[in-house]
Coordinates of C-alpha atoms and ligand atoms in Angstrom, one line a residue:
M1018 CA 43.3 120.1 112.6
D1019 CA 40.3 121.5 114.4
N1020 CA 37.2 122.8 112.6
P1021 CA 36.6 126.2 114.2
N1022 CA 33.0 126.3 113.2
S1023 CA 32.1 123.0 114.5
K1024 CA 29.4 123.0 117.1
F1025 CA 31.2 120.0 118.5
Q1026 CA 34.0 122.2 119.7
H1027 CA 34.4 121.8 123.4
Y1028 CA 34.9 125.0 125.4
L1029 CA 37.2 123.9 128.1
S1030 CA 36.4 125.2 131.5
T1031 CA 37.9 124.7 134.8
I1032 CA 34.8 125.4 136.8
L1033 CA 34.2 122.6 139.2
I1034 CA 30.7 121.2 138.8
L1035 CA 30.0 118.3 141.1
L1036 CA 26.4 118.0 140.1
F1037 CA 25.2 115.2 137.8
F1038 CA 27.8 112.8 139.2
T1039 CA 26.4 109.5 138.0
A1040 CA 27.7 106.1 138.8
P1041 CA 28.2 104.1 135.7
T1042 CA 26.3 100.9 135.2
F1043 CA 28.3 99.1 132.5
A1044 CA 26.5 96.3 130.7
Q1045 CA 24.2 94.5 133.1
Q1046 CA 23.0 91.6 131.0
S1047 CA 21.8 88.2 132.0
F1048 CA 23.2 86.6 128.8
R1049 CA 26.9 86.1 129.3
P1050 CA 28.6 85.1 126.0
K1051 CA 32.2 83.8 126.2
A1052 CA 33.1 85.5 122.9
L1053 CA 31.7 87.8 120.2
I1054 CA 32.2 88.2 116.5
A1055 CA 32.0 90.9 113.9
P1056 CA 32.3 90.5 110.2
V1057 CA 35.1 92.3 108.3
K1058 CA 35.1 93.1 104.6
K1059 CA 37.7 94.9 102.5
D1060 CA 36.5 97.9 100.6
P1061 CA 38.0 97.5 97.1
S1062 CA 38.4 101.2 96.3
T1063 CA 40.0 102.4 99.6
L1064 CA 41.5 99.0 100.7
Q1065 CA 40.1 99.8 104.1
Y1066 CA 38.8 96.9 106.3
L1067 CA 35.2 97.6 107.3
T1068 CA 33.3 96.0 110.1
Q1069 CA 29.7 96.3 111.2
I1070 CA 28.1 96.7 114.7
N1071 CA 24.7 97.7 115.8
Q1072 CA 24.2 100.8 118.0
R1073 CA 21.4 103.0 119.4
T1074 CA 17.7 102.6 120.2
P1075 CA 16.3 101.5 117.8
L1076 CA 19.4 99.4 116.8
T1077 CA 21.0 100.8 113.7
P1078 CA 23.7 98.9 111.8
L1079 CA 26.9 101.0 111.5
N1080 CA 29.6 100.5 108.9
L1081 CA 33.0 101.4 110.5
V1082 CA 36.6 101.3 109.4
L1083 CA 38.4 98.7 111.5
D1084 CA 41.5 100.4 113.2
L1085 CA 43.6 97.8 115.0
G1086 CA 45.5 100.5 116.9
G1087 CA 42.6 102.9 117.3
Q1088 CA 41.9 104.3 120.7
F1089 CA 38.1 103.9 120.8
L1090 CA 34.9 103.8 118.8
W1091 CA 34.1 107.1 117.3
V1092 CA 31.0 107.9 115.1
D1093 CA 29.5 110.8 113.3
C1094 CA 26.9 112.3 115.6
Q1095 CA 26.2 115.4 113.5
H1096 CA 24.1 113.6 110.9
N1097 CA 21.5 110.9 111.4
Y1098 CA 22.2 110.2 115.1
T1099 CA 18.8 109.3 116.5
S1100 CA 18.6 107.3 119.7
S1101 CA 16.5 107.3 122.8
T1102 CA 19.3 105.9 124.8
Y1103 CA 22.2 108.3 124.0
R1104 CA 23.8 109.6 127.2
P1105 CA 26.6 112.2 127.2
A1106 CA 29.3 111.6 129.8
R1107 CA 29.0 114.2 132.5
C1108 CA 32.2 116.0 133.7
R1109 CA 34.2 114.1 136.3
S1110 CA 31.9 111.0 136.0
A1111 CA 33.3 107.5 136.3
Q1112 CA 33.0 107.2 132.5
C1113 CA 35.2 110.3 132.0
S1114 CA 37.8 108.9 134.3
L1115 CA 37.8 105.4 132.7
A1116 CA 38.3 107.1 129.3
G1117 CA 41.0 109.4 130.7
A1118 CA 39.0 112.4 129.6
D1119 CA 40.0 115.2 131.9
S1120 CA 38.5 118.0 129.8
C1121 CA 35.2 119.5 130.7
G1122 CA 33.2 121.4 128.1
D1123 CA 30.0 123.2 127.2
C1124 CA 28.4 123.5 123.8
F1125 CA 26.8 126.7 122.5
S1126 CA 24.3 125.2 120.0
P1127 CA 21.0 123.5 120.7
P1128 CA 21.5 120.3 122.6
S1129 CA 21.9 117.1 120.4
P1130 CA 24.1 114.0 120.5
G1131 CA 27.6 115.4 120.5
C1132 CA 26.5 118.8 121.9
N1133 CA 25.7 118.9 125.5
N1134 CA 26.8 121.0 128.5
N1135 CA 29.0 119.8 131.3
T1136 CA 30.5 116.9 129.4
C1137 CA 33.9 115.5 129.0
G1138 CA 35.5 115.0 125.6
L1139 CA 38.2 113.1 123.8
T1140 CA 40.0 113.5 120.5
P1141 CA 38.5 111.3 117.8
D1142 CA 41.3 110.6 115.2
N1143 CA 40.8 109.7 111.6
T1144 CA 44.0 107.6 111.3
V1145 CA 43.6 107.3 107.6
T1146 CA 44.0 111.0 106.9
H1147 CA 45.7 111.9 110.2
T1148 CA 43.0 114.4 111.2
A1149 CA 41.8 114.8 114.8
T1150 CA 39.2 117.0 116.4
S1151 CA 37.4 117.2 119.7
G1152 CA 34.3 115.3 120.5
E1153 CA 31.9 114.6 123.3
L1154 CA 32.3 111.3 125.2
A1155 CA 29.0 109.4 125.4
D1156 CA 27.5 106.0 125.9
D1157 CA 24.7 104.2 124.1
V1158 CA 23.5 100.6 123.4
V1159 CA 25.7 98.4 121.3
S1160 CA 24.7 95.0 120.0
I1161 CA 26.9 92.4 118.4
Q1162 CA 26.7 88.7 117.7
S1163 CA 28.0 86.2 120.2
T1164 CA 29.9 83.0 119.1
N1165 CA 30.9 79.6 120.5
G1166 CA 33.9 79.9 118.1
F1167 CA 32.2 77.8 115.4
N1168 CA 29.1 79.9 114.3
P1169 CA 27.4 83.1 115.3
G1170 CA 25.0 82.8 118.2
R1171 CA 22.5 85.1 119.9
N1172 CA 23.1 88.9 119.8
A1173 CA 24.7 90.3 122.9
T1174 CA 23.9 93.8 124.1
V1175 CA 26.0 96.2 126.1
S1176 CA 23.7 98.9 127.4
H1177 CA 26.2 101.6 128.1
F1178 CA 29.0 101.3 125.5
L1179 CA 31.4 104.3 125.6
F1180 CA 32.3 106.0 122.4
T1181 CA 33.2 109.5 121.1
C1182 CA 31.1 111.7 118.9
A1183 CA 32.6 113.3 115.9
P1184 CA 31.5 115.9 113.4
T1185 CA 30.7 114.6 109.8
F1186 CA 33.8 116.2 108.3
L1187 CA 36.0 113.7 110.2
L1188 CA 34.6 110.9 107.8
Q1189 CA 36.5 112.4 104.9
G1190 CA 38.9 109.9 103.4
L1191 CA 36.9 106.9 104.7
A1192 CA 35.1 104.4 102.5
K1193 CA 31.6 105.2 101.2
G1194 CA 28.8 104.5 103.7
V1195 CA 31.1 104.5 106.7
T1196 CA 30.0 106.5 109.8
G1197 CA 33.1 106.1 112.0
M1198 CA 36.0 104.0 113.1
A1199 CA 36.2 101.0 115.4
G1200 CA 39.3 101.3 117.5
L1201 CA 40.8 98.0 118.8
G1202 CA 43.8 99.6 120.5
R1203 CA 45.2 99.0 124.0
T1204 CA 43.0 101.5 125.9
K1205 CA 40.4 100.8 128.5
I1206 CA 37.6 102.1 126.3
A1207 CA 38.7 100.5 123.0
L1208 CA 36.2 97.8 121.8
P1209 CA 38.2 94.7 123.1
S1210 CA 38.4 96.1 126.7
Q1211 CA 34.8 97.3 126.9
F1212 CA 33.5 93.9 125.6
S1213 CA 35.7 92.0 127.9
S1214 CA 34.6 93.9 131.0
A1215 CA 31.0 94.0 130.0
F1216 CA 30.8 90.2 129.8
S1217 CA 33.7 89.3 132.1
F1218 CA 35.6 87.3 129.4
H1219 CA 39.3 87.1 128.7
R1220 CA 41.0 90.3 127.6
K1221 CA 41.9 88.8 124.3
F1222 CA 40.7 89.3 120.8
A1223 CA 41.7 88.1 117.3
V1224 CA 41.6 89.5 113.9
C1225 CA 41.5 87.5 110.7
L1226 CA 41.6 89.9 107.7
S1227 CA 40.8 88.8 104.2
S1228 CA 40.7 90.3 100.7
S1229 CA 37.0 89.3 100.8
K1230 CA 35.2 88.6 104.1
G1231 CA 37.2 88.2 107.3
V1232 CA 36.2 88.2 111.0
V1233 CA 37.1 89.7 114.4
F1234 CA 36.7 87.6 117.5
F1235 CA 36.4 89.3 120.9
G1236 CA 37.3 86.9 123.7
D1237 CA 39.3 83.7 123.7
G1238 CA 39.2 80.8 121.2
P1239 CA 38.3 78.4 119.8
Y1240 CA 38.4 80.4 116.5
V1241 CA 37.2 77.7 114.1
L1242 CA 37.5 78.2 110.3
L1243 CA 36.1 75.7 107.8
P1244 CA 36.9 72.8 107.4
N1245 CA 37.0 72.6 111.2
V1246 CA 40.5 74.2 111.7
D1247 CA 40.8 75.9 115.2
A1248 CA 43.2 78.7 114.4
S1249 CA 43.8 79.4 118.1
R1250 CA 45.9 76.2 118.1
L1251 CA 48.2 77.4 115.4
L1252 CA 49.7 80.4 117.2
T1253 CA 53.3 81.3 117.9
F1254 CA 53.7 84.0 120.5
T1255 CA 55.8 87.2 120.8
P1256 CA 55.6 90.0 123.4
L1257 CA 53.6 93.1 122.6
L1258 CA 55.7 96.2 123.3
I1259 CA 54.4 99.5 124.5
N1260 CA 55.5 102.6 122.7
P1261 CA 55.7 105.2 125.6
V1262 CA 54.8 108.1 123.3
S1263 CA 51.4 108.3 121.7
T1264 CA 51.2 107.8 117.9
A1265 CA 47.8 109.5 117.6
S1266 CA 47.3 112.7 115.6
A1267 CA 46.6 114.7 118.8
F1268 CA 47.4 113.6 122.3
S1269 CA 48.4 114.8 125.8
Q1270 CA 51.9 114.7 127.0
G1271 CA 52.6 111.4 128.8
D1272 CA 50.1 109.4 126.8
A1273 CA 51.4 106.0 125.6
S1274 CA 50.5 104.8 122.1
A1275 CA 47.3 102.7 121.8
E1276 CA 48.9 100.8 118.9
Y1277 CA 50.4 97.3 119.0
F1278 CA 54.2 97.1 118.6
I1279 CA 56.3 94.0 118.3
G1280 CA 60.1 93.5 118.6
V1281 CA 61.6 92.7 115.2
K1282 CA 65.3 92.0 115.8
S1283 CA 66.4 91.3 112.2
I1284 CA 65.0 90.8 108.7
R1285 CA 66.0 87.9 106.5
I1286 CA 65.3 87.2 102.9
D1287 CA 65.6 83.5 101.9
E1288 CA 67.3 83.0 105.2
K1289 CA 70.0 85.6 104.6
V1290 CA 70.2 88.5 107.1
V1291 CA 69.6 91.9 105.5
A1292 CA 72.0 94.5 106.9
V1293 CA 69.9 97.3 108.4
N1294 CA 70.6 100.0 111.0
K1295 CA 69.6 98.1 114.2
S1296 CA 68.8 101.2 116.2
L1297 CA 65.8 101.9 113.8
L1298 CA 64.4 98.5 114.9
S1299 CA 63.9 99.6 118.5
I1300 CA 61.6 102.3 120.0
D1301 CA 63.6 105.2 121.4
N1302 CA 62.6 107.5 124.3
N1303 CA 60.8 109.8 121.9
G1304 CA 58.7 106.9 120.7
V1305 CA 60.5 106.8 117.3
G1306 CA 61.4 103.6 115.6
G1307 CA 60.2 100.0 116.1
T1308 CA 57.6 97.8 114.4
K1309 CA 53.8 98.1 114.6
I1310 CA 50.9 96.3 113.2
S1311 CA 48.3 98.4 111.3
S1312 CA 45.0 97.7 109.6
V1313 CA 44.8 101.2 108.2
N1314 CA 48.0 101.0 106.1
P1315 CA 47.0 98.8 103.1
Y1316 CA 50.7 97.7 102.6
T1317 CA 53.7 97.3 104.8
V1318 CA 55.7 100.6 105.0
L1319 CA 59.5 100.5 105.6
E1320 CA 61.7 103.4 106.6
A1321 CA 63.8 104.5 103.6
S1322 CA 67.1 102.8 104.5
I1323 CA 65.3 99.6 105.5
F1324 CA 63.2 99.7 102.3
K1325 CA 66.4 100.0 100.2
A1326 CA 68.2 97.2 101.9
V1327 CA 65.2 94.9 101.9
T1328 CA 64.2 95.5 98.3
E1329 CA 67.8 95.1 97.1
A1330 CA 68.1 91.8 98.9
F1331 CA 64.8 90.7 97.5
V1332 CA 65.7 91.6 93.9
K1333 CA 69.0 89.7 94.3
A1334 CA 67.3 86.6 95.7
S1335 CA 64.7 86.8 93.0
A1336 CA 67.3 87.0 90.3
A1337 CA 68.9 83.9 91.8
R1338 CA 65.6 82.2 91.1
N1339 CA 65.6 83.4 87.5
I1340 CA 62.7 85.8 88.2
T1341 CA 62.9 88.9 85.9
R1342 CA 62.5 92.4 87.2
V1343 CA 60.2 94.7 85.2
A1344 CA 59.3 98.4 85.5
S1345 CA 57.7 99.7 88.7
V1346 CA 53.9 100.0 89.0
A1347 CA 52.9 102.6 91.6
P1348 CA 52.7 102.5 94.5
F1349 CA 55.2 99.7 94.3
E1350 CA 58.8 100.1 93.3
V1351 CA 59.8 96.5 92.9
C1352 CA 57.9 94.4 90.3
F1353 CA 58.6 91.2 88.4
S1354 CA 57.4 89.4 85.4
S1355 CA 55.2 86.5 86.6
E1356 CA 56.7 84.3 83.8
N1357 CA 59.2 82.3 85.8
V1358 CA 57.2 82.4 89.0
L1359 CA 55.5 79.2 90.0
G1360 CA 52.3 79.2 92.0
T1361 CA 52.3 77.2 95.3
R1362 CA 49.8 76.7 98.1
L1363 CA 51.5 79.6 99.9
G1364 CA 51.2 81.9 96.9
A1365 CA 53.8 82.9 94.3
S1366 CA 57.1 81.1 94.7
V1367 CA 59.3 84.0 95.5
P1368 CA 62.0 84.7 98.2
T1369 CA 60.5 84.4 101.7
V1370 CA 60.7 87.5 103.9
E1371 CA 61.4 86.7 107.5
L1372 CA 60.9 89.0 110.5
V1373 CA 63.0 87.5 113.3
L1374 CA 61.4 88.3 116.7
Q1375 CA 62.6 87.7 120.3
N1376 CA 64.9 84.9 119.3
E1377 CA 66.0 83.0 116.2
N1378 CA 63.2 80.4 116.7
V1379 CA 60.4 82.9 116.6
I1380 CA 60.0 84.1 113.1
W1381 CA 57.1 85.8 111.3
R1382 CA 57.4 84.4 107.7
I1383 CA 55.9 86.4 104.8
F1384 CA 55.2 84.1 101.9
G1385 CA 54.2 85.0 98.3
A1386 CA 50.5 85.2 99.1
N1387 CA 51.3 88.1 101.5
S1388 CA 54.3 89.6 99.8
M1389 CA 53.3 89.7 96.1
V1390 CA 50.5 91.8 94.7
S1391 CA 49.3 90.8 91.3
V1392 CA 48.9 94.1 89.4
S1393 CA 48.2 92.4 86.0
D1394 CA 48.2 89.0 84.4
K1395 CA 51.9 89.3 83.7
V1396 CA 53.3 91.5 86.6
L1397 CA 53.7 90.8 90.3
C1398 CA 54.9 93.5 92.7
L1399 CA 56.5 93.3 96.1
G1400 CA 53.7 94.8 98.3
F1401 CA 56.0 97.0 100.4
V1402 CA 56.2 100.7 100.1
N1403 CA 58.8 103.3 101.0
G1404 CA 58.0 105.3 104.2
G1405 CA 60.8 107.8 103.6
E1406 CA 63.5 109.1 105.9
N1407 CA 62.7 110.2 109.5
S1408 CA 59.6 108.0 109.6
R1409 CA 58.0 107.8 113.0
T1410 CA 57.7 104.0 113.0
S1411 CA 60.4 102.1 111.0
I1412 CA 58.3 99.1 110.1
V1413 CA 54.5 99.2 109.8
I1414 CA 53.1 95.8 108.9
G1415 CA 50.1 96.6 106.8
G1416 CA 46.8 95.0 105.9
Y1417 CA 47.9 93.0 102.8
Q1418 CA 50.6 91.3 104.8
L1419 CA 48.1 90.4 107.6
E1420 CA 45.4 88.8 105.3
D1421 CA 44.8 85.1 105.9
N1422 CA 46.9 85.2 109.0
L1423 CA 45.1 85.0 112.4
L1424 CA 46.5 87.4 115.0
Q1425 CA 45.5 87.1 118.6
F1426 CA 46.1 90.0 120.9
D1427 CA 46.3 89.1 124.6
L1428 CA 46.0 92.3 126.6
A1429 CA 46.3 90.7 130.0
T1430 CA 49.7 89.1 129.2
S1431 CA 50.7 91.7 126.5
R1432 CA 51.5 89.1 123.9
L1433 CA 50.7 88.5 120.3
G1434 CA 49.9 85.1 118.9
F1435 CA 50.3 84.8 115.1
S1436 CA 49.3 81.8 113.0
S1437 CA 51.4 82.4 109.9
L1438 CA 49.6 82.0 106.5
L1439 CA 46.5 79.9 107.0
F1440 CA 46.8 78.4 103.5
G1441 CA 49.5 76.2 105.0
S1442 CA 46.8 74.8 107.3
R1443 CA 44.3 74.5 104.4
T1444 CA 42.0 77.3 105.5
T1445 CA 41.6 81.1 105.0
C1446 CA 40.2 84.0 107.0
A1447 CA 37.2 83.9 104.7
N1448 CA 36.2 80.5 106.1
F1449 CA 34.4 81.4 109.3
N1450 CA 30.9 79.9 109.1
F1451 CA 28.7 83.0 109.4
T1452 CA 25.5 80.8 109.3
S1453 CA 23.9 81.2 112.7
S1454 CA 23.4 78.0 114.7
V1455 CA 20.4 79.5 116.6
Ligands
LIG2105 C1 21.2 110.0 106.7 O1 20.3 109.0 106.4 C2 19.6 109.1 105.2 C3 18.5 108.0 105.1 O2 19.0 106.8 105.6 C4 20.6 109.0 104.1 O3 20.0 109.2 102.8 C5 21.7 110.1 104.2 O4 22.6 110.0 103.3 C6 22.3 110.0 105.6 N1 23.2 111.2 105.8 C7 24.4 111.1 106.2 C8 25.2 112.4 106.3 O5 24.9 110.0 106.5
LIG2106 C1 25.0 125.4 127.7 O1 24.9 126.5 128.7 C2 24.9 127.8 128.1 C3 25.0 128.8 129.2 O2 24.1 128.5 130.2 C4 23.7 127.9 127.2 O3 23.7 129.2 126.6 C5 23.7 126.8 126.1 O4 22.6 126.9 125.3 C6 23.8 125.5 126.8 N1 24.1 124.5 125.7 C7 23.4 123.3 125.7 C8 23.8 122.4 124.5 O5 22.6 123.0 126.5
LIG2107 C1 21.7 90.3 115.3 O1 22.8 90.9 114.7 C2 22.9 90.7 113.3 C3 24.2 91.2 112.8 O2 24.5 92.5 113.3 C4 21.7 91.3 112.6 O3 21.8 91.0 111.2 C5 20.5 90.6 113.2 O4 19.3 91.2 112.7 C6 20.4 90.7 114.7 N1 19.3 89.8 115.2 C7 18.4 90.3 116.1 C8 17.4 89.3 116.5 O5 18.4 91.4 116.5
LIG2108 C1 71.1 104.6 112.7 O1 69.8 105.2 113.0 C2 70.0 106.1 114.1 C3 68.6 106.5 114.5 O2 67.9 107.0 113.4 C4 70.8 107.2 113.7 O3 70.9 108.1 114.7 C5 72.2 106.7 113.3 O4 73.0 107.8 112.7 C6 72.1 105.6 112.2 N1 73.4 105.0 112.0 C7 73.9 104.8 110.8 C8 75.2 104.2 110.8 O5 73.3 105.2 109.8
LIG2109 C1 68.3 79.9 85.9 O1 68.6 79.9 84.5 C2 69.9 79.4 84.2 C3 70.1 79.6 82.7 O2 68.9 79.4 82.0 C4 69.9 77.9 84.6 O3 71.2 77.4 84.3 C5 69.7 77.8 86.1 O4 69.6 76.5 86.5 C6 68.3 78.5 86.4 N1 68.2 78.6 87.9 C7 67.1 78.3 88.5 C8 67.2 78.4 90.0 O5 66.1 77.9 88.0
LIG2110 C1 27.7 76.2 108.8 O1 27.0 76.1 110.0 C2 25.6 75.7 109.9 C3 24.9 75.9 111.2 O2 25.6 75.1 112.2 C4 25.6 74.3 109.4 O3 24.3 73.9 109.2 C5 26.4 74.2 108.1 O4 26.5 72.9 107.6 C6 27.8 74.8 108.2 N1 28.4 74.9 106.9 C7 29.5 74.2 106.6 C8 30.0 74.4 105.2 O5 30.0 73.4 107.3

């Protein structure tokens, strides 16, 4: 897990040093946008969703993997980190306390970004490879485009944006050209909370993933997609649940998960309830079970017994529609000939998968465009994969199932708004008008 040779290793010390106690000055800016936007594109080889923000002085564009449940922004500080405004977070400063970083460390290499004495650290986590290491907490300038919900506006700057430094090796497994991960999780220093507090806007954000170019909105709607569809008006709401046990690769006892969980009560295929072990659908005291939403899993992952029940029901319902099953195509187990499958506005006409939430009237429907992956001209596969037995989280709703659905996370009220497939409203997540209006 840790790289023993890394100069980024923090040597924990318990010596109380009360010098260098600096009061933080988060984002003092005269320009107060109501919302911000960042573009999101899908990397075709890794299926990761990448976003771009500008950091440092002079401003440098960073390509980052978007991690919906990630704890914070982490970037490679070991190579190519040049900035005149980099500031390590001194032990016991307000920055350390906001970040929940209790450790205090020194670094026995020449000082550089990521290697300073008397700093607190966190554990940057590559959630794609499940690798974590220690890294210095720091702040620097971050700049991102504002929006009125229709178009990009002026760039907005946060002068002291908190993030964690990581060594270059932590980038292994991430898309080419990426220098870190942008965590949108439910912590005080994840991107949504820092942007909301910097500009005093609503603690809400929305993601709209696309197989091509999607968008993340920080702040409240409108979230307007061409031709003039405000996706913030299409939302159905369900409570966000807190998993009391961290799902990160490394964490301290007592830490809750930064990921977003929802309460799936049952699963239906073409309106028929699939028999599954109900206790797997709730989160137990050890943080096991339940349903989360993930942008780092390319496809929905189901615990083995749920996978078996859902795929059997799907195959049966497909047979009833005269859809012919064919040989599996990895990583998918259940594939069909596309011969008898009609195309509709909502994608391939196949059985609808329904996730029933807090009551029978609140249903997340997964239509063909989100359930079926076209692996060739003639073959369509159900885009769900088997998570095996003893999986930590029973249902992980992955990226492919989220594409062209707008999801709004309201951190203040702890609820998720979901639009369902936007094709039904004649728009897509690729339809934000990125042409600046200024
Ligand atoms: C550092 O930047 C240079 C020039 O932009 C680039 O060629 C090089 O690949 C970068 N190194 C790393 C480790 O990102
Ligand atoms: C940290 O302090 C130690 C001991 O004083 C010193 O050897 C080391 O060079 C310092 N490291 C940095 C990065 O300043
Ligand atoms: C504003 O940000 C965008 C996107 O990050 C960038 O392309 C553009 O150059 C920036 N504009 C200014 C004036 O800095
Ligand atoms: C249901 O799942 C729980 C939690 O994994 C397990 O303890 C229990 O034995 C399962 N029940 C059945 C009937 O398989
Ligand atoms: C399926 O095919 C059978 C035999 O060709 C036919 O009788 C039936 O109507 C078809 N069902 C559907 C749903 O198309
Ligand atoms: C996108 O926004 C720009 C700037 O407001 C506008 O000129 C353009 O017509 C818009 N594009 C479409 C397709 O509406």
